mmCIF file of C-alpha atoms in Angstrom:
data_model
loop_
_atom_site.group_PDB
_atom_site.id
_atom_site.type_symbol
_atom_site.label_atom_id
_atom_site.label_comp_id
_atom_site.label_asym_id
_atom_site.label_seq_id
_atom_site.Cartn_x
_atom_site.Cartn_y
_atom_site.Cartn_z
ATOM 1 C CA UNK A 39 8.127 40.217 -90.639
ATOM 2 C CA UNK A 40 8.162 38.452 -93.775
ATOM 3 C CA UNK A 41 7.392 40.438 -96.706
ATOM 4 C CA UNK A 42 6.473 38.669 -100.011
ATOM 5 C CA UNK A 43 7.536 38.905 -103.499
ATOM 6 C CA UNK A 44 5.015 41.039 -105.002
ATOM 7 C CA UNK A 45 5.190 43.493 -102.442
ATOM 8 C CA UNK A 46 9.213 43.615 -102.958
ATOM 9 C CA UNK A 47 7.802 44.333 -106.962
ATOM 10 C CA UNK A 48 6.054 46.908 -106.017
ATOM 11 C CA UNK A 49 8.186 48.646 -104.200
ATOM 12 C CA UNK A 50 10.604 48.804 -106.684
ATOM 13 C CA UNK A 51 7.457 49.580 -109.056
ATOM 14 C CA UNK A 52 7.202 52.660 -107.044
ATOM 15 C CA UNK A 53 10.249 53.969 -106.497
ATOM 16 C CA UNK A 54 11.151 53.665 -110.479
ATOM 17 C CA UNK A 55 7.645 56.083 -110.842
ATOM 18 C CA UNK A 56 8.500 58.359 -108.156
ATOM 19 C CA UNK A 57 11.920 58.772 -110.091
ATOM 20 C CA UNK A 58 10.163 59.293 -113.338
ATOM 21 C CA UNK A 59 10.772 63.148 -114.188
ATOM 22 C CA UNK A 60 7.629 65.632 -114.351
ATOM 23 C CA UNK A 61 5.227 62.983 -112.996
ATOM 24 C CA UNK A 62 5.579 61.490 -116.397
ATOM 25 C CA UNK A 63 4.403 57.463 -117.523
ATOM 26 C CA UNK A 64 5.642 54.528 -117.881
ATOM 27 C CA UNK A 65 4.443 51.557 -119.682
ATOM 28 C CA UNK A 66 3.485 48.052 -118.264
ATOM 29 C CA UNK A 67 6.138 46.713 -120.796
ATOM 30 C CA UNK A 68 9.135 49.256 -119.492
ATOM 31 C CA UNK A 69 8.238 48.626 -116.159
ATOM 32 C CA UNK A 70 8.212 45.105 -116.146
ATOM 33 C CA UNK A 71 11.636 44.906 -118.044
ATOM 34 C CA UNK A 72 13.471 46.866 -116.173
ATOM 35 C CA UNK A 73 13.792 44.593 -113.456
ATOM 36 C CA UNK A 74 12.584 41.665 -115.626
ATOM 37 C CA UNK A 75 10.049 40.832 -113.738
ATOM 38 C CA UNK A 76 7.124 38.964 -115.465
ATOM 39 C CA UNK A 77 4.101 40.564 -116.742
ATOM 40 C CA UNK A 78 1.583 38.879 -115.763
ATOM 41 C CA UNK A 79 3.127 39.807 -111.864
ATOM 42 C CA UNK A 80 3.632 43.125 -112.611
ATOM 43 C CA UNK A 81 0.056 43.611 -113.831
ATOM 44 C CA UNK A 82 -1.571 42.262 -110.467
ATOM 45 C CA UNK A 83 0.815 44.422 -108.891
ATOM 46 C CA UNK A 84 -0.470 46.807 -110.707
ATOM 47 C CA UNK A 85 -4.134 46.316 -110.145
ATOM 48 C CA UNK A 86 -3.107 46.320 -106.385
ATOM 49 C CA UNK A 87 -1.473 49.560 -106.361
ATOM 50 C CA UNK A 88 -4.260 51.335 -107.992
ATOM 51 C CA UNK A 89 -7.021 49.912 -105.946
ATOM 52 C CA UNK A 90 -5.520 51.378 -103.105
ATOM 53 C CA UNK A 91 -5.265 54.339 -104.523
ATOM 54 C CA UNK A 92 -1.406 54.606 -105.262
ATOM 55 C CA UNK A 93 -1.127 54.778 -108.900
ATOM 56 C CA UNK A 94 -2.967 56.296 -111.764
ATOM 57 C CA UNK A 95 -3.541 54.297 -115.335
ATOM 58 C CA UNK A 96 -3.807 56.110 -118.710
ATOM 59 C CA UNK A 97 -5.662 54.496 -121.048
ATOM 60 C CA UNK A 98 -4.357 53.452 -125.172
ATOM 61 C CA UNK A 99 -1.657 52.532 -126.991
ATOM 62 C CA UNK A 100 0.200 55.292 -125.328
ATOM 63 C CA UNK A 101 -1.283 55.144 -121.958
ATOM 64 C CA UNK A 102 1.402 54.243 -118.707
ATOM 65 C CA UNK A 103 1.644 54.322 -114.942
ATOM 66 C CA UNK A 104 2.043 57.252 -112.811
ATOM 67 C CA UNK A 105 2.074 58.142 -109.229
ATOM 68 C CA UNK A 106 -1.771 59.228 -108.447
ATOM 69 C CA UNK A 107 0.128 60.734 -105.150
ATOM 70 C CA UNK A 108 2.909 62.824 -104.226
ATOM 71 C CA UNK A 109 6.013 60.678 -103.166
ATOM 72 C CA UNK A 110 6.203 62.603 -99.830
ATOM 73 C CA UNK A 111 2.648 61.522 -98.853
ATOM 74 C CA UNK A 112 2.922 57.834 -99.857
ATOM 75 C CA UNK A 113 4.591 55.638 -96.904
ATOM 76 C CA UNK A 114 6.299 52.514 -97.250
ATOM 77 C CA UNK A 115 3.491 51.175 -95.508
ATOM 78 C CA UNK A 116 0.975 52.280 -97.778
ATOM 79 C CA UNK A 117 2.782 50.288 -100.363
ATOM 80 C CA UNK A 118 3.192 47.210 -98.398
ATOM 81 C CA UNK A 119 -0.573 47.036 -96.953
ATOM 82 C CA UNK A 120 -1.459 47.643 -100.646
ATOM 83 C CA UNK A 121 -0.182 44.405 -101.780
ATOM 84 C CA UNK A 122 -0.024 41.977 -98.338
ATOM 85 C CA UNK A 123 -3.060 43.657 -96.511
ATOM 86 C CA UNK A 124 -3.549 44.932 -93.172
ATOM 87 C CA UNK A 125 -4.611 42.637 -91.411
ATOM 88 C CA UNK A 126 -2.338 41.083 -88.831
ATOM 89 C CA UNK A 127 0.342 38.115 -89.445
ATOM 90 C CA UNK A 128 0.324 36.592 -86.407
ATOM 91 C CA UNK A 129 -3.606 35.401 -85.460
ATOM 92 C CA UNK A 130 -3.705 33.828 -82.250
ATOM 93 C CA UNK A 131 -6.363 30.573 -81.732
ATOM 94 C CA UNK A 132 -6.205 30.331 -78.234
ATOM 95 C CA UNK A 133 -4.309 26.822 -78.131
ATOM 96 C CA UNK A 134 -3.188 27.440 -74.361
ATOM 97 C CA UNK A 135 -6.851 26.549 -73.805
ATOM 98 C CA UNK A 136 -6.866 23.170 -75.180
ATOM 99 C CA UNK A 137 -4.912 19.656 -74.171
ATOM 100 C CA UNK A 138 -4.639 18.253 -70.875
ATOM 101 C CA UNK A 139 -3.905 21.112 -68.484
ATOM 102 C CA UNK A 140 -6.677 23.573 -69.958
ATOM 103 C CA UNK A 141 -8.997 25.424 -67.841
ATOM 104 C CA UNK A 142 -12.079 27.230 -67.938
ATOM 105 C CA UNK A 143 -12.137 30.183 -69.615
ATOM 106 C CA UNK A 144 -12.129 33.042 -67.199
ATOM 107 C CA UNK A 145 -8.963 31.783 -65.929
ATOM 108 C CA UNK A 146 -6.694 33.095 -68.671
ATOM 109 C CA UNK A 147 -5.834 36.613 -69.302
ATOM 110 C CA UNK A 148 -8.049 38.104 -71.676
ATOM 111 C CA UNK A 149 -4.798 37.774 -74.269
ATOM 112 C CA UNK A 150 -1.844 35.928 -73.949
ATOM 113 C CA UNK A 151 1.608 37.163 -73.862
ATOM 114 C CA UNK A 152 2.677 35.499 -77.015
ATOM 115 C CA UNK A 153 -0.372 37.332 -78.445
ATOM 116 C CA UNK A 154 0.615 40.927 -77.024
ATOM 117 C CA UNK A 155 4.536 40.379 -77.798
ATOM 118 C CA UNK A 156 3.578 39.623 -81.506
ATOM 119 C CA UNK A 157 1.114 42.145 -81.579
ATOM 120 C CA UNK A 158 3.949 44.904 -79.852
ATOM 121 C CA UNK A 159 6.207 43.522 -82.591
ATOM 122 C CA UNK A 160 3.555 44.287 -85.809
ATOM 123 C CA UNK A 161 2.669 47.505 -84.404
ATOM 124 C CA UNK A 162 6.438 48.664 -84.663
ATOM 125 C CA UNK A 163 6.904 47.286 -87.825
ATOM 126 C CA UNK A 164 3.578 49.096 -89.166
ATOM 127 C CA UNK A 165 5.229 52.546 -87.148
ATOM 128 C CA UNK A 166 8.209 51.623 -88.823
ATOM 129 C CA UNK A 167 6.884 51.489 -92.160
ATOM 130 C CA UNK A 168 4.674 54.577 -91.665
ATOM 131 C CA UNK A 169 7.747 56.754 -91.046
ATOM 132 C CA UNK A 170 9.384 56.189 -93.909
ATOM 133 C CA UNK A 171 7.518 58.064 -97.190
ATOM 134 C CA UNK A 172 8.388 56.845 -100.566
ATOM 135 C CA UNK A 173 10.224 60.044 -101.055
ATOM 136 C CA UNK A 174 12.781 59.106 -97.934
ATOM 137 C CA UNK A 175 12.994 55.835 -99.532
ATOM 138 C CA UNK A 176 14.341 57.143 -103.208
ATOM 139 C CA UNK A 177 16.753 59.436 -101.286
ATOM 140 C CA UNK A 178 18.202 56.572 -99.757
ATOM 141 C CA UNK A 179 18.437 53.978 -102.735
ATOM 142 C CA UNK A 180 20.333 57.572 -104.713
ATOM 143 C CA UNK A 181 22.615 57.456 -102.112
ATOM 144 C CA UNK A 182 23.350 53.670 -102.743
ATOM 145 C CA UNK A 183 23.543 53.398 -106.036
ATOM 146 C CA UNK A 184 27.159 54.158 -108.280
ATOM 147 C CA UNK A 185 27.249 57.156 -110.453
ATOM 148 C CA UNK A 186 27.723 54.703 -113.567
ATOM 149 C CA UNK A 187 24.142 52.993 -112.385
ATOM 150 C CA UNK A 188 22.346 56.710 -112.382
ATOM 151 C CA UNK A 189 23.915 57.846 -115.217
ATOM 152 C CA UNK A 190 22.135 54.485 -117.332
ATOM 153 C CA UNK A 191 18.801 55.033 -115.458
ATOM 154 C CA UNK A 192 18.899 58.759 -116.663
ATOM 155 C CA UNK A 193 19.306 57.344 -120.100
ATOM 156 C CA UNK A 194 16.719 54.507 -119.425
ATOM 157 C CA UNK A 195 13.939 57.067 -118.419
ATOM 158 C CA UNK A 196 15.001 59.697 -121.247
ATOM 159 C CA UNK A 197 14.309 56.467 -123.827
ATOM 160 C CA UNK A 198 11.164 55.248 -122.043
ATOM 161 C CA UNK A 199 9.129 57.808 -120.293
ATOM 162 C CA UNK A 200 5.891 59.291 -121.884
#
């Protein structure tokens, strides 16, 4: 499955607030620089993740990004579905049914093996997805990241938090 660009932002979005200490803020700015991406991305990613219910928003010169969730209860899913949707990526149109060696209707299966293969293959990757809670995915990215690269994000977030 192909995932797209903002949804790879927001990921890492997420992870960075679940890793902020005592459910504290961070800005739009911070955010957005620590992986340089641009702001105007970051704030529809932004936008995205609250809709759905993801992140909370403080308001004022002050005023950051928080988780509006516990990182155990927020899946990987719920992240990706918040920027890219639900709805399926593969939508079949039928096209067995046209061209020279169509036939009526009611001689087809009701949906095509393509159709249920792609469909078998999206449900995993949603189950997939679903298993893994933005919690899991922070213990995993700890795990692969050098000592030397914590010990700057520890500084990062004691200079930038709110």
């Amino acid at each position: 499955m192909r995932i797209n660009s903002s949804a790879e932002a927001a990921l890492h979005i997420m992870i960075l607030l679940a890793a902020a200490p005592d459910e504290r803020e961070l800005s739009a700015n911070d955010l957005a620089d620590f992986h340089s991406l641009g702001h105007g991305t970051l704030a529809k990613v932004l936008l995205q993740l609250a809709a759905a219910g993801l992140v909370k928003a403080s308001a004022g010169r002050r005023g950051g990004y928080r988780l509006a969730r516990a990182r155990e209860s927020i899946t990987i899913y719920d992240i990706a579905s918040a920027i890219d949707g639900v709805e399926p990526r593969f939508h079949c149109h039928e096209i067995r049914r046209n061209g020279p060696c169509a036939a009526e209707a009611g001689e087809y299966s009701a949906r095509c093996a393509i159709a249920r293969t792609m469909d078998t293959a999206a449900s995993a990757w949603r189950d997939a997805l679903q298993a893994v809670s933005l919690a899991d995915l922070a213990k995993q990215i700890r795990g692969d990241v050098s000592p030397i690269i914590q010990q700057r994000t520890a500084a990062w977030f004691t200079a930038h938090v709110r």
